[in-house]
Coordinates of C-alpha atoms in Angstrom, one line a residue:
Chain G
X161 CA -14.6 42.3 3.1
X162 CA -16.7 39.1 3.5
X163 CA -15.0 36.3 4.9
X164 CA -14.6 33.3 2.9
X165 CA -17.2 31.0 4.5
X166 CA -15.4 28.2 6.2
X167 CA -15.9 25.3 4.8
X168 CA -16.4 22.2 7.1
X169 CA -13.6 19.1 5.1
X170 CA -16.2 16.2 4.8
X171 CA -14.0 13.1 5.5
X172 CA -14.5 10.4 2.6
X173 CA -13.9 6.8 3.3
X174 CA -11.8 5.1 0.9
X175 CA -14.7 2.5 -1.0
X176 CA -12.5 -0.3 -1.6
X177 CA -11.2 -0.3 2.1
X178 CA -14.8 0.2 3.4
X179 CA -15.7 -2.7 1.2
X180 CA -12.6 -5.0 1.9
X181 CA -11.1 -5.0 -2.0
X182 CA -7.9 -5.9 -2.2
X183 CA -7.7 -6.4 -6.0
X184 CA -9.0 -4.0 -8.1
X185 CA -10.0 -5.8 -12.0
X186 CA -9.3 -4.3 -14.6
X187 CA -12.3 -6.0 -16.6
X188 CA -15.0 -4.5 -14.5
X189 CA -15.5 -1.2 -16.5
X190 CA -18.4 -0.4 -14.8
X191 CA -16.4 0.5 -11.4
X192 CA -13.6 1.6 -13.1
X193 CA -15.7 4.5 -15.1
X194 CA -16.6 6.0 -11.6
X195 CA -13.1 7.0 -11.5
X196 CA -12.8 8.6 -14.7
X197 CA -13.5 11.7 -15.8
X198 CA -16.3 12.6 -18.6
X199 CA -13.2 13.3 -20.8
X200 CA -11.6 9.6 -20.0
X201 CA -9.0 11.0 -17.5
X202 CA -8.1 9.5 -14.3
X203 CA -9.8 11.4 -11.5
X204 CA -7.8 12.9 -8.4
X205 CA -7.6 11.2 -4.8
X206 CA -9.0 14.4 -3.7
X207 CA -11.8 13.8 -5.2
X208 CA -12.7 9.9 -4.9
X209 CA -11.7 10.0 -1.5
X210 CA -9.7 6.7 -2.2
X211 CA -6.6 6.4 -0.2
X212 CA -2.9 6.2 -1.5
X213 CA -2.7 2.5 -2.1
X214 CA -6.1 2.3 -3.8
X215 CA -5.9 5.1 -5.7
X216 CA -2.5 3.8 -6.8
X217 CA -4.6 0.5 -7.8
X218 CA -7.3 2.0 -9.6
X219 CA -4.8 3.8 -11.9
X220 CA -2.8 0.5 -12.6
X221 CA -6.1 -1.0 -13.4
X222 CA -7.2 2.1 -15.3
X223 CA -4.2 1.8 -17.4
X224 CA -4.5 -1.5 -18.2
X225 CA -7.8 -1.5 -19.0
X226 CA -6.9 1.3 -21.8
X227 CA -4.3 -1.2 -23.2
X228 CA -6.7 -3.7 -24.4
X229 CA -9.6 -0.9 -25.4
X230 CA -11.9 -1.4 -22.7
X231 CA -11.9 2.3 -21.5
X232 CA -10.5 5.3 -23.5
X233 CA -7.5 7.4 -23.6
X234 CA -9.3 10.4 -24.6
X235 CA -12.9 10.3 -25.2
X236 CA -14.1 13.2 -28.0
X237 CA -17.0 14.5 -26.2
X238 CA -16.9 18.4 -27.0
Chain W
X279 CA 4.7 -23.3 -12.7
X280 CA 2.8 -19.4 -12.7
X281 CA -0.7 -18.3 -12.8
X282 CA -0.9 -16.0 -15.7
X283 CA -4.2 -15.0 -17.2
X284 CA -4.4 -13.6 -20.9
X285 CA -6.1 -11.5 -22.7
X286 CA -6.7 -11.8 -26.4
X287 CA -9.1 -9.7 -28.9
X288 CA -9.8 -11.1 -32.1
X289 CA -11.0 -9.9 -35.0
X290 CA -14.7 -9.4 -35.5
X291 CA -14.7 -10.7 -38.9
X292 CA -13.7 -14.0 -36.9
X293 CA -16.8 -16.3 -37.0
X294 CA -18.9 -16.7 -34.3
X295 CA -18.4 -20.1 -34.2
X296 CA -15.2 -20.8 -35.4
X297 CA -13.6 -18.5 -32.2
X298 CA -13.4 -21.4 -29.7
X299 CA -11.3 -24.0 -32.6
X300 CA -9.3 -21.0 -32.6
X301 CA -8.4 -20.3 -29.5
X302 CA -8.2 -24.2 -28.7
X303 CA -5.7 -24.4 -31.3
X304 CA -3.5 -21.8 -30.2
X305 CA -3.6 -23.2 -26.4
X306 CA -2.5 -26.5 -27.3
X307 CA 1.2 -24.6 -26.9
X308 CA 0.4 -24.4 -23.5
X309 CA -0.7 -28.1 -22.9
X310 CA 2.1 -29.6 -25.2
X311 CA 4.8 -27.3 -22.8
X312 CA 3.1 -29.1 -19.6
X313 CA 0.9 -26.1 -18.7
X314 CA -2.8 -26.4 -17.4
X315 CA -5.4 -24.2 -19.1
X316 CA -8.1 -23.4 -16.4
X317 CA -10.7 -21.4 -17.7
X318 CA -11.8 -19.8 -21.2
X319 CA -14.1 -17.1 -20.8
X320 CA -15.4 -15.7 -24.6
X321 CA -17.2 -12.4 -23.9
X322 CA -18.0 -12.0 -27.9
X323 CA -18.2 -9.0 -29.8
X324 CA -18.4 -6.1 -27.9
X325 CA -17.4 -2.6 -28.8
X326 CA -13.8 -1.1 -28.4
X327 CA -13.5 2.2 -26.5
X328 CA -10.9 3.2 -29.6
X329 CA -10.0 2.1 -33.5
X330 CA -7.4 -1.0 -33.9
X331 CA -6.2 -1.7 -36.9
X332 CA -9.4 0.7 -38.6
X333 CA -11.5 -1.8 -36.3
X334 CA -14.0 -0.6 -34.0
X335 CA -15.7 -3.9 -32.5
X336 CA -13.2 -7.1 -31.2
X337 CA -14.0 -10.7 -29.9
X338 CA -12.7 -10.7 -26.1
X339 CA -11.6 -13.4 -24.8
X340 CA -10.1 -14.2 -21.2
X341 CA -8.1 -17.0 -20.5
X342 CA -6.8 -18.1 -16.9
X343 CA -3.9 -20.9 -16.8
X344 CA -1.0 -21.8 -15.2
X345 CA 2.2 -22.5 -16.6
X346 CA 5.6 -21.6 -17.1
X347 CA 7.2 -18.6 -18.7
X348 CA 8.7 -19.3 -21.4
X349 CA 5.5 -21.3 -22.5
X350 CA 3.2 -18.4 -22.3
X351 CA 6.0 -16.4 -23.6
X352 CA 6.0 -18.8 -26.9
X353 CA 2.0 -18.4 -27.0
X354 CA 2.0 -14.8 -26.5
X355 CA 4.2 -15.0 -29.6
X356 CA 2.1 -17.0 -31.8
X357 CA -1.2 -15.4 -31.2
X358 CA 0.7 -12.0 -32.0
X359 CA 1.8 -13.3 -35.3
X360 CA -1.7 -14.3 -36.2
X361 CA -3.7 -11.9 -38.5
X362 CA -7.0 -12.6 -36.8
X363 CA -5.7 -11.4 -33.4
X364 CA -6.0 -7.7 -33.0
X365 CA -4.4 -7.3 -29.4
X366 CA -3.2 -9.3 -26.7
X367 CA -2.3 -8.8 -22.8
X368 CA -0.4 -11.2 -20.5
X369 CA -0.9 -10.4 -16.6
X370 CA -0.5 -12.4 -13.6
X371 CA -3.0 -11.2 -10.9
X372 CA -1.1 -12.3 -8.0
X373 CA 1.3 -9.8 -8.5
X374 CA -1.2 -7.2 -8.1

């Protein structure tokens, strides 16, 4: 049996702490679509890198941008 | 007195030029209740990322002022009773 190659964790820095954000808009689509998915879902921390309060701020933001039809719920691609 | 910003989409049918009378009109609530409007920012038509009301395009517009609940309360009201406004949302940044 071949052992699973070990894989060596790359440690992401959080953007907005890197950058020194503390409030994340909801009008600025453009930022906001790097943490959604093709399919208009919110992406995972795992895989942003963001940490907890960010992440927890981009969703809010997310959200609220969804309310007033600036990003999708669901988008109908496939 | 809060800072509140608002956000209100109108309907595209909504002339071009006759959005800013509009939205004047409704914020003279706000000055009449001793609030102070600080900025309007009209984005014009742009594309929704879903259907309201069978519409797919809205006029956004963004407007920053301070005042005190119950006023924006009573303007979040009246632009909600209005046919011309599709949605609205009421948020106060500081809180976030």
């Amino acid at each position: 049996m071949a052992k699973p190659p070990v894989r060596k964790p790359k440690k992401k820095v959080c953007v907005f702490c890197k950058d020194k954000i503390t409030y994340v808009d909801y009008k600025d689509t453009n930022l906001l679509r790097k943490f959604i998915s093709d399919r208009g879902k919110i992406r995972a921390r795992r895989v942003t890198g963001n940490c907890t309060q960010h992440q927890r701020d981009v969703a809010t933001a997310v959200k609220n941008s969804r309310e007033v039809a600036l990003l999708p719920y669901t988008s109908t691609a496939r | 007195m809060r800072h509140y910003e608002v956000m209100v989409i109108l309907d595209p049918d909504v002339e071009e030029r006759a959005v800013s009378p509009l939205i004047e009109n409704f914020l003279n609530v706000v000055r009449t209740g001793g609030g102070n409007v600080e900025k309007v920012d009209t984005w014009g038509r742009r594309r929704l990322s879903y259907e309201i009301n069978k519409k797919s395009e809205g006029i956004y517009s963004v407007i920053d002022l301070k005042a005190e609940p119950a006023v924006v309360k009573e303007l979040d009201r009246q632009l909600n009773l209005s046919e011309q406004v599709l949605r609205t949302k009421v948020l106060r940044p500081d809180t976030h």
